[in-house]
Amino acid sequence: MLTKSSFNIKIMHICILNEFFYPDNTGGTGSVLSDLVSSMRKKECNTSIDVITSRFCYRYNEELLNSYEEWNDIRIFRVDSPKSHKKKTLSRLLINFIFSYLVLMKLLYLNKQKKYDVILVSTAPPVLVGIANIFKMITRIPYIYILYDLDPDRAIVMKVLSPNGLGAKILMFVQNYWLHKSSKVIVLGRCMKDYISQKYKVLIENIEVISVGYNPEDMPLIDKHDAKFRIYNKLNGFLLCYSGNFGRYHDFDTIINAAKKISLINREIQFVLVGDGAQRDHIEKRIHDEKIDNVHLFNFLPLVDYPDLLASADASLVTLEPGMEGLCVPSKFYGILSSARPTVGLMSPVCEVARVIQETECGIRIDVHDVEGLVKAILSLANDPIRATEMGLRARQVLEMKYSTDLVAASYLSTLSQVIEKSVKSGGA
């Protein structure tokens, strides 16, 4: 922790930059950072935390939030930029630049009132880290770069950008620059650490692996038969749940194909898909056209109902398309761990989630697009409820011992302290 005796600073002044923040509870970085920052503030009273964000939430809510708010002793400043979510690529990029410019203006203004010790900046939006770098050039205040998703690499894998195009080359160049100018890079898993150390030649000692984590207090243990979601929707038998974004880099066809095969073997096994995104229409069309009656599609539920949703399941699904390992880590995994349910993961073995499953035996990993493997894994869990229960109990223990929000917050505070101490000793900010 940061103390006066360590390097003559009484209070650690932090400013966090992210497009979405509290009261956002609709998923994405806004929800993740809100939980993290609140935990940081509770763990270390010797900190002053400001957040600069937009006046929108990530999903659904089109109402403007207040320009200023105090929450849990955290000052939140919101800038008036248009909402970027679900816009076309070029429009979204323009809006991201507008938002980033407004953030820089607000950051410079606030820094005159209370000089910051360090800036914590995420990849939402991807160009925002450029503002932290400009701010560092002006003020010599260091920044820590959180990689939730790595672009343009992710856009290239999703074929949004051509790897040989001028745009991709420019973005790769500036991403490399931003990574090397940051005082620390925080990644969500070992696969991301391996990727940026190899691809961008970032020094290993400048990379910290800190997972998203989850607060076990937010996930009470509920028996599946008592789960309101299961009761209200009259769902019986062995239930597989997927909850989250129906993004382009998730493999849903394998899930649907496996469900069709399983329906011919065991009618008691049901699939629940909860969320929205680019593939929702495709999923809905397949269910309708192919008359698949053991796959049920639902809209996102309010955050307060999320623990009940996971508790209604016997196991939960996590997917990640080939090529995406090292570029992101599915954050939903940590909520599943907390729910005391096994994870069925469709992903490469090098992905962080796959590694944890293998190391802790809290679920089953299957290769992406392996329909037969998925069918076999699900049937094995459905036919051996004792094994499934044991996996779930191990999952909860792993979350509490390694990935609780308190532990994640402590890791962030330690990293922030190290960066500030190094900056002070080197005559920085």
Tab-separated table of C-alpha atoms in Angstrom:
chain	number	residue	atom	x	y	z
A	1	MET	CA	0.000	0.000	0.000
A	2	LEU	CA	0.978	3.595	-0.478
A	3	THR	CA	2.066	5.309	2.757
A	4	LYS	CA	3.782	8.513	3.731
A	5	SER	CA	6.771	6.605	5.035
A	6	SER	CA	7.336	4.836	1.713
A	7	PHE	CA	7.978	7.901	-0.417
A	8	ASN	CA	6.565	10.982	1.276
A	9	ILE	CA	3.101	10.955	-0.285
A	10	LYS	CA	0.134	11.015	2.092
A	11	ILE	CA	-2.615	10.429	-0.461
A	12	MET	CA	-2.541	8.628	-3.773
A	13	HIS	CA	-4.375	10.750	-6.358
A	14	ILE	CA	-5.738	8.544	-9.148
A	15	CYS	CA	-7.743	9.438	-12.218
A	16	ILE	CA	-9.498	6.674	-14.158
A	17	LEU	CA	-10.517	7.070	-17.800
A	18	ASN	CA	-13.213	4.855	-19.338
A	19	GLU	CA	-16.202	5.463	-21.595
A	20	PHE	CA	-18.708	3.865	-19.205
A	21	PHE	CA	-18.927	3.797	-15.421
A	22	TYR	CA	-21.369	3.777	-12.499
A	23	PRO	CA	-24.368	3.542	-12.436
A	24	ASP	CA	-23.775	1.325	-15.465
A	25	ASN	CA	-24.751	-2.236	-14.578
A	26	THR	CA	-25.405	-3.446	-18.118
A	27	GLY	CA	-22.137	-5.326	-18.572
A	28	GLY	CA	-18.846	-4.446	-20.240
A	29	THR	CA	-16.007	-2.385	-18.836
A	30	GLY	CA	-18.352	0.069	-17.101
A	31	SER	CA	-19.704	-2.577	-14.749
A	32	VAL	CA	-16.302	-4.215	-14.243
A	33	LEU	CA	-14.512	-0.957	-13.439
A	34	SER	CA	-17.291	0.288	-11.168
A	35	ASP	CA	-17.005	-2.830	-9.006
A	36	LEU	CA	-13.212	-2.674	-9.036
A	37	VAL	CA	-12.938	1.010	-8.146
A	38	SER	CA	-15.515	0.704	-5.373
A	39	SER	CA	-13.498	-2.163	-3.863
A	40	MET	CA	-10.263	-0.200	-4.218
A	41	ARG	CA	-11.801	2.748	-2.406
A	42	LYS	CA	-13.045	0.557	0.454
A	43	LYS	CA	-9.723	-1.237	0.854
A	44	GLU	CA	-7.526	1.865	0.857
A	45	CYS	CA	-8.891	5.030	2.448
A	46	ASN	CA	-5.581	6.753	1.725
A	47	THR	CA	-6.590	7.355	-1.876
A	48	SER	CA	-8.391	10.020	-3.856
A	49	ILE	CA	-10.139	8.634	-6.931
A	50	ASP	CA	-11.627	10.611	-9.830
A	51	VAL	CA	-13.278	9.064	-12.874
A	52	ILE	CA	-13.821	10.722	-16.247
A	53	THR	CA	-16.464	8.984	-18.311
A	54	SER	CA	-19.424	9.630	-20.631
A	55	ARG	CA	-23.012	10.497	-19.739
A	56	PHE	CA	-24.346	7.213	-21.140
A	57	CYS	CA	-24.554	3.596	-20.026
A	58	TYR	CA	-23.307	0.794	-22.257
A	59	ARG	CA	-26.673	-0.701	-23.200
A	60	TYR	CA	-30.267	0.420	-23.493
A	61	ASN	CA	-30.312	3.541	-21.329
A	62	GLU	CA	-30.469	6.549	-23.651
A	63	GLU	CA	-31.010	9.065	-20.849
A	64	LEU	CA	-28.156	11.421	-20.039
A	65	LEU	CA	-26.572	10.930	-16.637
A	66	ASN	CA	-25.545	13.913	-14.513
A	67	SER	CA	-22.341	15.708	-15.500
A	68	TYR	CA	-21.004	15.294	-11.962
A	69	GLU	CA	-21.713	12.839	-9.192
A	70	GLU	CA	-20.087	11.567	-6.020
A	71	TRP	CA	-20.400	7.861	-5.270
A	72	ASN	CA	-18.651	6.000	-2.442
A	73	ASP	CA	-16.276	8.987	-2.058
A	74	ILE	CA	-15.385	8.723	-5.765
A	75	ARG	CA	-15.782	11.848	-7.902
A	76	ILE	CA	-17.330	11.070	-11.289
A	77	PHE	CA	-17.032	13.597	-14.125
A	78	ARG	CA	-19.073	12.912	-17.268
A	79	VAL	CA	-18.417	14.565	-20.626
A	80	ASP	CA	-21.029	15.393	-23.280
A	81	SER	CA	-20.054	13.139	-26.167
A	82	PRO	CA	-22.455	11.182	-28.402
A	83	LYS	CA	-23.108	7.540	-27.583
A	84	SER	CA	-20.946	5.192	-29.646
A	85	HIS	CA	-22.491	1.789	-28.905
A	86	LYS	CA	-23.929	0.002	-31.984
A	87	LYS	CA	-22.925	2.764	-34.407
A	88	LYS	CA	-21.299	1.902	-37.719
A	89	THR	CA	-17.528	1.534	-37.616
A	90	LEU	CA	-16.587	4.944	-39.039
A	91	SER	CA	-19.223	6.782	-36.992
A	92	ARG	CA	-18.106	4.977	-33.864
A	93	LEU	CA	-14.470	5.886	-34.521
A	94	LEU	CA	-15.362	9.556	-34.953
A	95	ILE	CA	-17.402	9.553	-31.756
A	96	ASN	CA	-14.519	7.845	-29.943
A	97	PHE	CA	-12.174	10.654	-30.993
A	98	ILE	CA	-14.692	13.277	-29.836
A	99	PHE	CA	-15.059	11.551	-26.477
A	100	SER	CA	-11.291	11.210	-26.085
A	101	TYR	CA	-10.714	14.898	-26.879
A	102	LEU	CA	-13.291	15.947	-24.291
A	103	VAL	CA	-11.658	13.646	-21.748
A	104	LEU	CA	-8.290	15.309	-22.347
A	105	MET	CA	-9.769	18.767	-21.814
A	106	LYS	CA	-11.427	17.665	-18.581
A	107	LEU	CA	-8.277	15.873	-17.418
A	108	LEU	CA	-6.089	18.943	-17.947
A	109	TYR	CA	-8.614	21.124	-16.140
A	110	LEU	CA	-8.915	18.797	-13.133
A	111	ASN	CA	-5.162	18.307	-12.887
A	112	LYS	CA	-4.747	22.046	-12.268
A	113	GLN	CA	-6.980	21.727	-9.225
A	114	LYS	CA	-5.536	18.504	-7.841
A	115	LYS	CA	-2.408	17.103	-9.391
A	116	TYR	CA	-2.731	13.416	-10.116
A	117	ASP	CA	-0.089	10.821	-9.317
A	118	VAL	CA	-1.146	8.289	-11.945
A	119	ILE	CA	-3.729	7.742	-14.670
A	120	LEU	CA	-5.501	4.395	-15.082
A	121	VAL	CA	-6.862	4.059	-18.631
A	122	SER	CA	-8.706	1.220	-20.343
A	123	THR	CA	-9.369	0.133	-23.920
A	124	ALA	CA	-12.895	1.582	-23.914
A	125	PRO	CA	-12.695	3.177	-26.397
A	126	PRO	CA	-9.465	1.848	-27.972
A	127	VAL	CA	-8.100	5.337	-28.783
A	128	LEU	CA	-8.521	6.629	-25.230
A	129	VAL	CA	-5.059	5.498	-24.175
A	130	GLY	CA	-3.672	8.003	-26.683
A	131	ILE	CA	-5.104	10.747	-24.464
A	132	ALA	CA	-3.303	9.322	-21.428
A	133	ASN	CA	-0.102	9.361	-23.459
A	134	ILE	CA	-0.592	12.994	-24.561
A	135	PHE	CA	-1.336	13.918	-20.962
A	136	LYS	CA	1.879	12.193	-19.896
A	137	MET	CA	3.858	14.155	-22.499
A	138	ILE	CA	2.428	17.421	-21.145
A	139	THR	CA	2.580	16.706	-17.405
A	140	ARG	CA	5.013	13.761	-17.003
A	141	ILE	CA	2.285	11.938	-15.049
A	142	PRO	CA	2.519	8.181	-15.763
A	143	TYR	CA	-0.324	6.001	-16.963
A	144	ILE	CA	-1.240	2.365	-16.480
A	145	TYR	CA	-2.883	0.711	-19.462
A	146	ILE	CA	-5.627	-1.910	-18.843
A	147	LEU	CA	-6.105	-4.207	-21.826
A	148	TYR	CA	-9.666	-5.495	-21.718
A	149	ASP	CA	-9.617	-6.099	-25.482
A	150	LEU	CA	-6.644	-5.638	-27.791
A	151	ASP	CA	-7.228	-3.712	-31.010
A	152	PRO	CA	-6.541	-3.565	-33.913
A	153	ASP	CA	-5.569	-7.224	-33.454
A	154	ARG	CA	-9.103	-8.186	-32.475
A	155	ALA	CA	-10.595	-6.300	-35.445
A	156	ILE	CA	-8.207	-8.120	-37.783
A	157	VAL	CA	-9.223	-11.528	-36.412
A	158	MET	CA	-12.907	-10.580	-36.828
A	159	LYS	CA	-12.087	-9.466	-40.408
A	160	VAL	CA	-13.259	-5.931	-39.746
A	161	LEU	CA	-9.792	-4.764	-40.810
A	162	SER	CA	-7.453	-6.194	-43.412
A	163	PRO	CA	-4.089	-7.125	-41.837
A	164	ASN	CA	-2.266	-5.635	-44.820
A	165	GLY	CA	-4.350	-2.468	-45.035
A	166	LEU	CA	-2.953	0.972	-44.276
A	167	GLY	CA	-5.452	1.478	-41.458
A	168	ALA	CA	-4.394	-1.699	-39.662
A	169	LYS	CA	-0.699	-0.851	-40.032
A	170	ILE	CA	-1.201	2.649	-38.597
A	171	LEU	CA	-3.237	1.294	-35.682
A	172	MET	CA	-0.652	-1.403	-34.970
A	173	PHE	CA	2.059	1.255	-34.939
A	174	VAL	CA	0.252	3.523	-32.468
A	175	GLN	CA	-0.813	0.564	-30.305
A	176	ASN	CA	2.813	-0.492	-30.056
A	177	TYR	CA	3.772	3.080	-29.123
A	178	TRP	CA	1.113	3.342	-26.417
A	179	LEU	CA	2.045	-0.016	-24.918
A	180	HIS	CA	5.710	0.912	-24.651
A	181	LYS	CA	5.006	4.366	-23.221
A	182	SER	CA	2.798	3.017	-20.428
A	183	SER	CA	4.396	2.488	-17.037
A	184	LYS	CA	2.553	-0.803	-16.638
A	185	VAL	CA	0.275	-2.868	-18.833
A	186	ILE	CA	-2.434	-4.790	-17.004
A	187	VAL	CA	-3.807	-7.819	-18.851
A	188	LEU	CA	-6.616	-10.197	-17.887
A	189	GLY	CA	-4.775	-13.465	-18.404
A	190	ARG	CA	-1.503	-15.234	-19.117
A	191	CYS	CA	-2.490	-15.706	-22.743
A	192	MET	CA	-2.658	-11.911	-23.154
A	193	LYS	CA	0.682	-11.494	-21.420
A	194	ASP	CA	2.266	-14.007	-23.776
A	195	TYR	CA	0.722	-12.334	-26.807
A	196	ILE	CA	1.812	-8.742	-26.166
A	197	SER	CA	5.278	-9.777	-25.005
A	198	GLN	CA	5.770	-11.705	-28.252
A	199	LYS	CA	3.847	-9.546	-30.713
A	200	TYR	CA	4.687	-6.089	-29.356
A	201	LYS	CA	7.912	-6.954	-27.499
A	202	VAL	CA	6.646	-5.462	-24.244
A	203	LEU	CA	9.004	-6.323	-21.400
A	204	ILE	CA	7.674	-9.084	-19.162
A	205	GLU	CA	8.385	-7.027	-16.050
A	206	ASN	CA	6.116	-4.256	-17.360
A	207	ILE	CA	3.128	-6.595	-17.674
A	208	GLU	CA	0.845	-7.451	-14.751
A	209	VAL	CA	-1.734	-10.231	-14.992
A	210	ILE	CA	-4.801	-9.225	-12.971
A	211	SER	CA	-8.083	-10.964	-13.708
A	212	VAL	CA	-11.482	-9.289	-13.796
A	213	GLY	CA	-12.592	-11.307	-10.785
A	214	TYR	CA	-15.964	-11.298	-9.053
A	215	ASN	CA	-17.324	-10.397	-5.624
A	216	PRO	CA	-18.571	-13.621	-3.974
A	217	GLU	CA	-20.850	-11.531	-1.753
A	218	ASP	CA	-22.777	-10.590	-4.904
A	219	MET	CA	-23.371	-14.248	-5.739
A	220	PRO	CA	-25.325	-15.983	-2.963
A	221	LEU	CA	-25.387	-19.753	-3.280
A	222	ILE	CA	-28.865	-20.812	-4.431
A	223	ASP	CA	-30.165	-24.308	-5.055
A	224	LYS	CA	-31.192	-24.679	-8.695
A	225	HIS	CA	-34.698	-25.786	-7.721
A	226	ASP	CA	-35.182	-22.521	-5.806
A	227	ALA	CA	-34.017	-20.321	-8.694
A	228	LYS	CA	-36.839	-18.010	-9.768
A	229	PHE	CA	-35.704	-17.971	-13.408
A	230	ARG	CA	-36.082	-21.736	-13.649
A	231	ILE	CA	-39.462	-21.713	-11.887
A	232	TYR	CA	-40.936	-18.739	-13.774
A	233	ASN	CA	-39.940	-20.094	-17.187
A	234	LYS	CA	-40.962	-23.663	-16.284
A	235	LEU	CA	-37.545	-25.077	-17.077
A	236	ASN	CA	-36.864	-28.575	-15.832
A	237	GLY	CA	-34.104	-31.122	-16.151
A	238	PHE	CA	-30.412	-30.455	-16.733
A	239	LEU	CA	-29.914	-26.818	-17.752
A	240	LEU	CA	-26.980	-25.332	-19.704
A	241	CYS	CA	-26.762	-21.522	-19.553
A	242	TYR	CA	-24.994	-18.943	-21.694
A	243	SER	CA	-25.349	-15.328	-20.584
A	244	GLY	CA	-23.603	-12.408	-22.238
A	245	ASN	CA	-22.877	-10.777	-25.526
A	246	PHE	CA	-23.740	-12.673	-28.708
A	247	GLY	CA	-20.586	-11.298	-30.282
A	248	ARG	CA	-18.934	-12.121	-33.567
A	249	TYR	CA	-16.066	-13.903	-31.845
A	250	HIS	CA	-18.238	-16.422	-29.974
A	251	ASP	CA	-19.122	-19.854	-31.382
A	252	PHE	CA	-22.894	-20.382	-31.129
A	253	ASP	CA	-23.366	-22.722	-34.088
A	254	THR	CA	-21.485	-25.459	-32.250
A	255	ILE	CA	-23.796	-25.008	-29.243
A	256	ILE	CA	-26.931	-25.164	-31.410
A	257	ASN	CA	-25.651	-28.173	-33.362
A	258	ALA	CA	-24.826	-29.964	-30.111
A	259	ALA	CA	-28.291	-29.131	-28.744
A	260	LYS	CA	-29.907	-30.708	-31.807
A	261	LYS	CA	-27.924	-33.925	-31.337
A	262	ILE	CA	-28.609	-34.023	-27.599
A	263	SER	CA	-32.358	-33.598	-28.183
A	264	LEU	CA	-32.311	-37.019	-29.878
A	265	ILE	CA	-30.548	-38.597	-26.893
A	266	ASN	CA	-31.870	-36.894	-23.749
A	267	ARG	CA	-34.923	-34.630	-23.839
A	268	GLU	CA	-34.284	-33.547	-20.237
A	269	ILE	CA	-31.246	-31.440	-21.228
A	270	GLN	CA	-32.130	-27.821	-22.063
A	271	PHE	CA	-30.095	-24.822	-23.262
A	272	VAL	CA	-30.727	-21.220	-22.203
A	273	LEU	CA	-29.100	-18.372	-24.148
A	274	VAL	CA	-29.471	-14.953	-22.525
A	275	GLY	CA	-28.187	-11.758	-24.131
A	276	ASP	CA	-27.949	-9.647	-27.246
A	277	GLY	CA	-25.444	-8.794	-29.941
A	278	ALA	CA	-24.361	-9.270	-33.524
A	279	GLN	CA	-25.333	-12.955	-33.723
A	280	ARG	CA	-28.727	-12.785	-32.016
A	281	ASP	CA	-30.741	-12.685	-35.261
A	282	HIS	CA	-28.730	-15.625	-36.614
A	283	ILE	CA	-29.373	-17.660	-33.449
A	284	GLU	CA	-33.072	-16.801	-33.417
A	285	LYS	CA	-33.430	-17.735	-37.083
A	286	ARG	CA	-31.803	-21.117	-36.596
A	287	ILE	CA	-34.000	-21.937	-33.607
A	288	HIS	CA	-37.136	-21.000	-35.574
A	289	ASP	CA	-36.252	-22.456	-38.972
A	290	GLU	CA	-34.883	-25.731	-37.628
A	291	LYS	CA	-37.588	-26.082	-34.944
A	292	ILE	CA	-35.059	-26.552	-32.163
A	293	ASP	CA	-37.176	-26.842	-29.023
A	294	ASN	CA	-34.476	-27.454	-26.428
A	295	VAL	CA	-32.776	-24.065	-26.950
A	296	HIS	CA	-34.465	-21.074	-25.291
A	297	LEU	CA	-33.520	-17.480	-26.137
A	298	PHE	CA	-33.964	-14.604	-23.646
A	299	ASN	CA	-33.098	-10.908	-23.484
A	300	PHE	CA	-30.599	-9.589	-20.964
A	301	LEU	CA	-31.859	-9.678	-17.398
A	302	PRO	CA	-31.371	-6.891	-14.819
A	303	LEU	CA	-28.103	-7.249	-12.940
A	304	VAL	CA	-29.976	-8.023	-9.725
A	305	ASP	CA	-31.312	-11.208	-11.360
A	306	TYR	CA	-27.924	-12.426	-12.626
A	307	PRO	CA	-27.059	-14.607	-9.576
A	308	ASP	CA	-30.469	-16.275	-9.811
A	309	LEU	CA	-29.966	-16.931	-13.535
A	310	LEU	CA	-26.618	-18.663	-12.987
A	311	ALA	CA	-28.038	-20.587	-10.040
A	312	SER	CA	-30.839	-21.942	-12.244
A	313	ALA	CA	-28.253	-23.731	-14.382
A	314	ASP	CA	-26.469	-27.010	-13.790
A	315	ALA	CA	-23.501	-25.740	-15.819
A	316	SER	CA	-22.637	-22.605	-17.790
A	317	LEU	CA	-21.106	-22.114	-21.224
A	318	VAL	CA	-18.191	-19.906	-22.213
A	319	THR	CA	-17.015	-19.571	-25.820
A	320	LEU	CA	-14.105	-17.922	-27.592
A	321	GLU	CA	-13.349	-18.145	-31.306
A	322	PRO	CA	-9.913	-19.323	-32.556
A	323	GLY	CA	-7.469	-16.446	-32.873
A	324	MET	CA	-9.072	-14.452	-30.044
A	325	GLU	CA	-7.001	-16.080	-27.304
A	326	GLY	CA	-4.482	-13.529	-26.119
A	327	LEU	CA	-6.665	-10.645	-27.298
A	328	CYS	CA	-9.353	-10.882	-24.610
A	329	VAL	CA	-10.534	-13.074	-21.721
A	330	PRO	CA	-14.262	-13.841	-21.226
A	331	SER	CA	-15.100	-12.037	-17.979
A	332	LYS	CA	-18.321	-14.015	-17.471
A	333	PHE	CA	-16.152	-16.943	-16.369
A	334	TYR	CA	-15.549	-15.412	-12.939
A	335	GLY	CA	-19.257	-14.995	-12.242
A	336	ILE	CA	-19.736	-18.641	-13.167
A	337	LEU	CA	-16.987	-19.625	-10.734
A	338	SER	CA	-18.742	-17.651	-8.020
A	339	SER	CA	-22.077	-19.345	-8.780
A	340	ALA	CA	-20.584	-22.735	-7.827
A	341	ARG	CA	-21.376	-24.250	-11.198
A	342	PRO	CA	-18.981	-25.997	-13.601
A	343	THR	CA	-17.891	-24.230	-16.789
A	344	VAL	CA	-18.133	-25.865	-20.188
A	345	GLY	CA	-15.598	-23.940	-22.257
A	346	LEU	CA	-15.379	-23.928	-26.052
A	347	MET	CA	-11.918	-22.486	-26.647
A	348	SER	CA	-8.252	-23.015	-27.318
A	349	PRO	CA	-6.252	-24.645	-24.491
A	350	VAL	CA	-3.959	-21.588	-24.315
A	351	CYS	CA	-6.808	-19.249	-23.303
A	352	GLU	CA	-6.683	-18.135	-19.657
A	353	VAL	CA	-10.100	-19.622	-18.936
A	354	ALA	CA	-9.011	-22.969	-20.403
A	355	ARG	CA	-5.876	-22.918	-18.265
A	356	VAL	CA	-7.851	-22.321	-15.073
A	357	ILE	CA	-10.309	-25.100	-15.961
A	358	GLN	CA	-7.407	-27.489	-16.553
A	359	GLU	CA	-5.496	-26.476	-13.407
A	360	THR	CA	-8.454	-26.540	-11.002
A	361	GLU	CA	-10.823	-29.122	-12.557
A	362	CYS	CA	-13.737	-26.712	-12.263
A	363	GLY	CA	-15.222	-27.635	-15.635
A	364	ILE	CA	-14.563	-29.147	-19.038
A	365	ARG	CA	-12.791	-27.590	-22.030
A	366	ILE	CA	-13.632	-28.561	-25.583
A	367	ASP	CA	-11.996	-27.467	-28.813
A	368	VAL	CA	-13.915	-24.814	-30.717
A	369	HIS	CA	-16.314	-26.236	-33.346
A	370	ASP	CA	-16.073	-29.728	-31.796
A	371	VAL	CA	-19.770	-30.630	-31.760
A	372	GLU	CA	-19.211	-34.265	-30.771
A	373	GLY	CA	-16.873	-33.225	-27.974
A	374	LEU	CA	-19.447	-30.779	-26.614
A	375	VAL	CA	-22.201	-33.399	-26.758
A	376	LYS	CA	-19.992	-35.854	-24.886
A	377	ALA	CA	-19.019	-33.280	-22.229
A	378	ILE	CA	-22.615	-32.229	-21.547
A	379	LEU	CA	-23.884	-35.802	-21.374
A	380	SER	CA	-21.068	-36.714	-18.975
A	381	LEU	CA	-22.113	-33.935	-16.590
A	382	ALA	CA	-25.827	-34.667	-16.910
A	383	ASN	CA	-25.240	-38.372	-16.245
A	384	ASP	CA	-22.957	-37.771	-13.262
A	385	PRO	CA	-24.534	-35.057	-11.052
A	386	ILE	CA	-22.122	-35.788	-8.194
A	387	ARG	CA	-19.139	-34.977	-10.425
A	388	ALA	CA	-20.866	-31.811	-11.666
A	389	THR	CA	-21.549	-30.703	-8.083
A	390	GLU	CA	-17.934	-31.314	-7.056
A	391	MET	CA	-16.706	-29.240	-10.007
A	392	GLY	CA	-19.024	-26.435	-8.952
A	393	LEU	CA	-17.795	-26.460	-5.367
A	394	ARG	CA	-14.193	-26.319	-6.576
A	395	ALA	CA	-15.137	-23.395	-8.814
A	396	ARG	CA	-16.431	-21.382	-5.877
A	397	GLN	CA	-13.324	-22.176	-3.816
A	398	VAL	CA	-11.072	-21.062	-6.674
A	399	LEU	CA	-12.967	-17.771	-6.965
A	400	GLU	CA	-12.705	-17.056	-3.248
A	401	MET	CA	-9.009	-17.960	-3.034
A	402	LYS	CA	-7.729	-16.326	-6.233
A	403	TYR	CA	-10.244	-14.139	-8.031
A	404	SER	CA	-12.401	-12.308	-5.502
A	405	THR	CA	-12.867	-8.583	-6.120
A	406	ASP	CA	-11.015	-7.802	-2.878
A	407	LEU	CA	-7.944	-9.670	-4.099
A	408	VAL	CA	-8.162	-8.004	-7.515
A	409	ALA	CA	-8.462	-4.568	-5.888
A	410	ALA	CA	-5.402	-5.263	-3.712
A	411	SER	CA	-3.390	-6.199	-6.826
A	412	TYR	CA	-4.408	-2.965	-8.538
A	413	LEU	CA	-3.512	-0.857	-5.509
A	414	SER	CA	-0.124	-2.543	-5.276
A	415	THR	CA	0.570	-1.898	-8.987
A	416	LEU	CA	-0.523	1.740	-8.689
A	417	SER	CA	1.766	2.217	-5.692
A	418	GLN	CA	4.742	0.716	-7.521
A	419	VAL	CA	4.241	2.986	-10.530
A	420	ILE	CA	3.913	6.125	-8.414
A	421	GLU	CA	6.951	5.261	-6.307
A	422	LYS	CA	9.031	4.652	-9.412
A	423	SER	CA	7.819	7.924	-10.948
A	424	VAL	CA	8.696	9.902	-7.826
A	425	LYS	CA	12.150	8.334	-7.548
A	426	SER	CA	12.888	9.054	-11.202
A	427	GLY	CA	11.861	12.690	-10.847
A	428	GLY	CA	8.621	12.281	-12.777
A	429	ALA	CA	5.306	13.862	-11.932
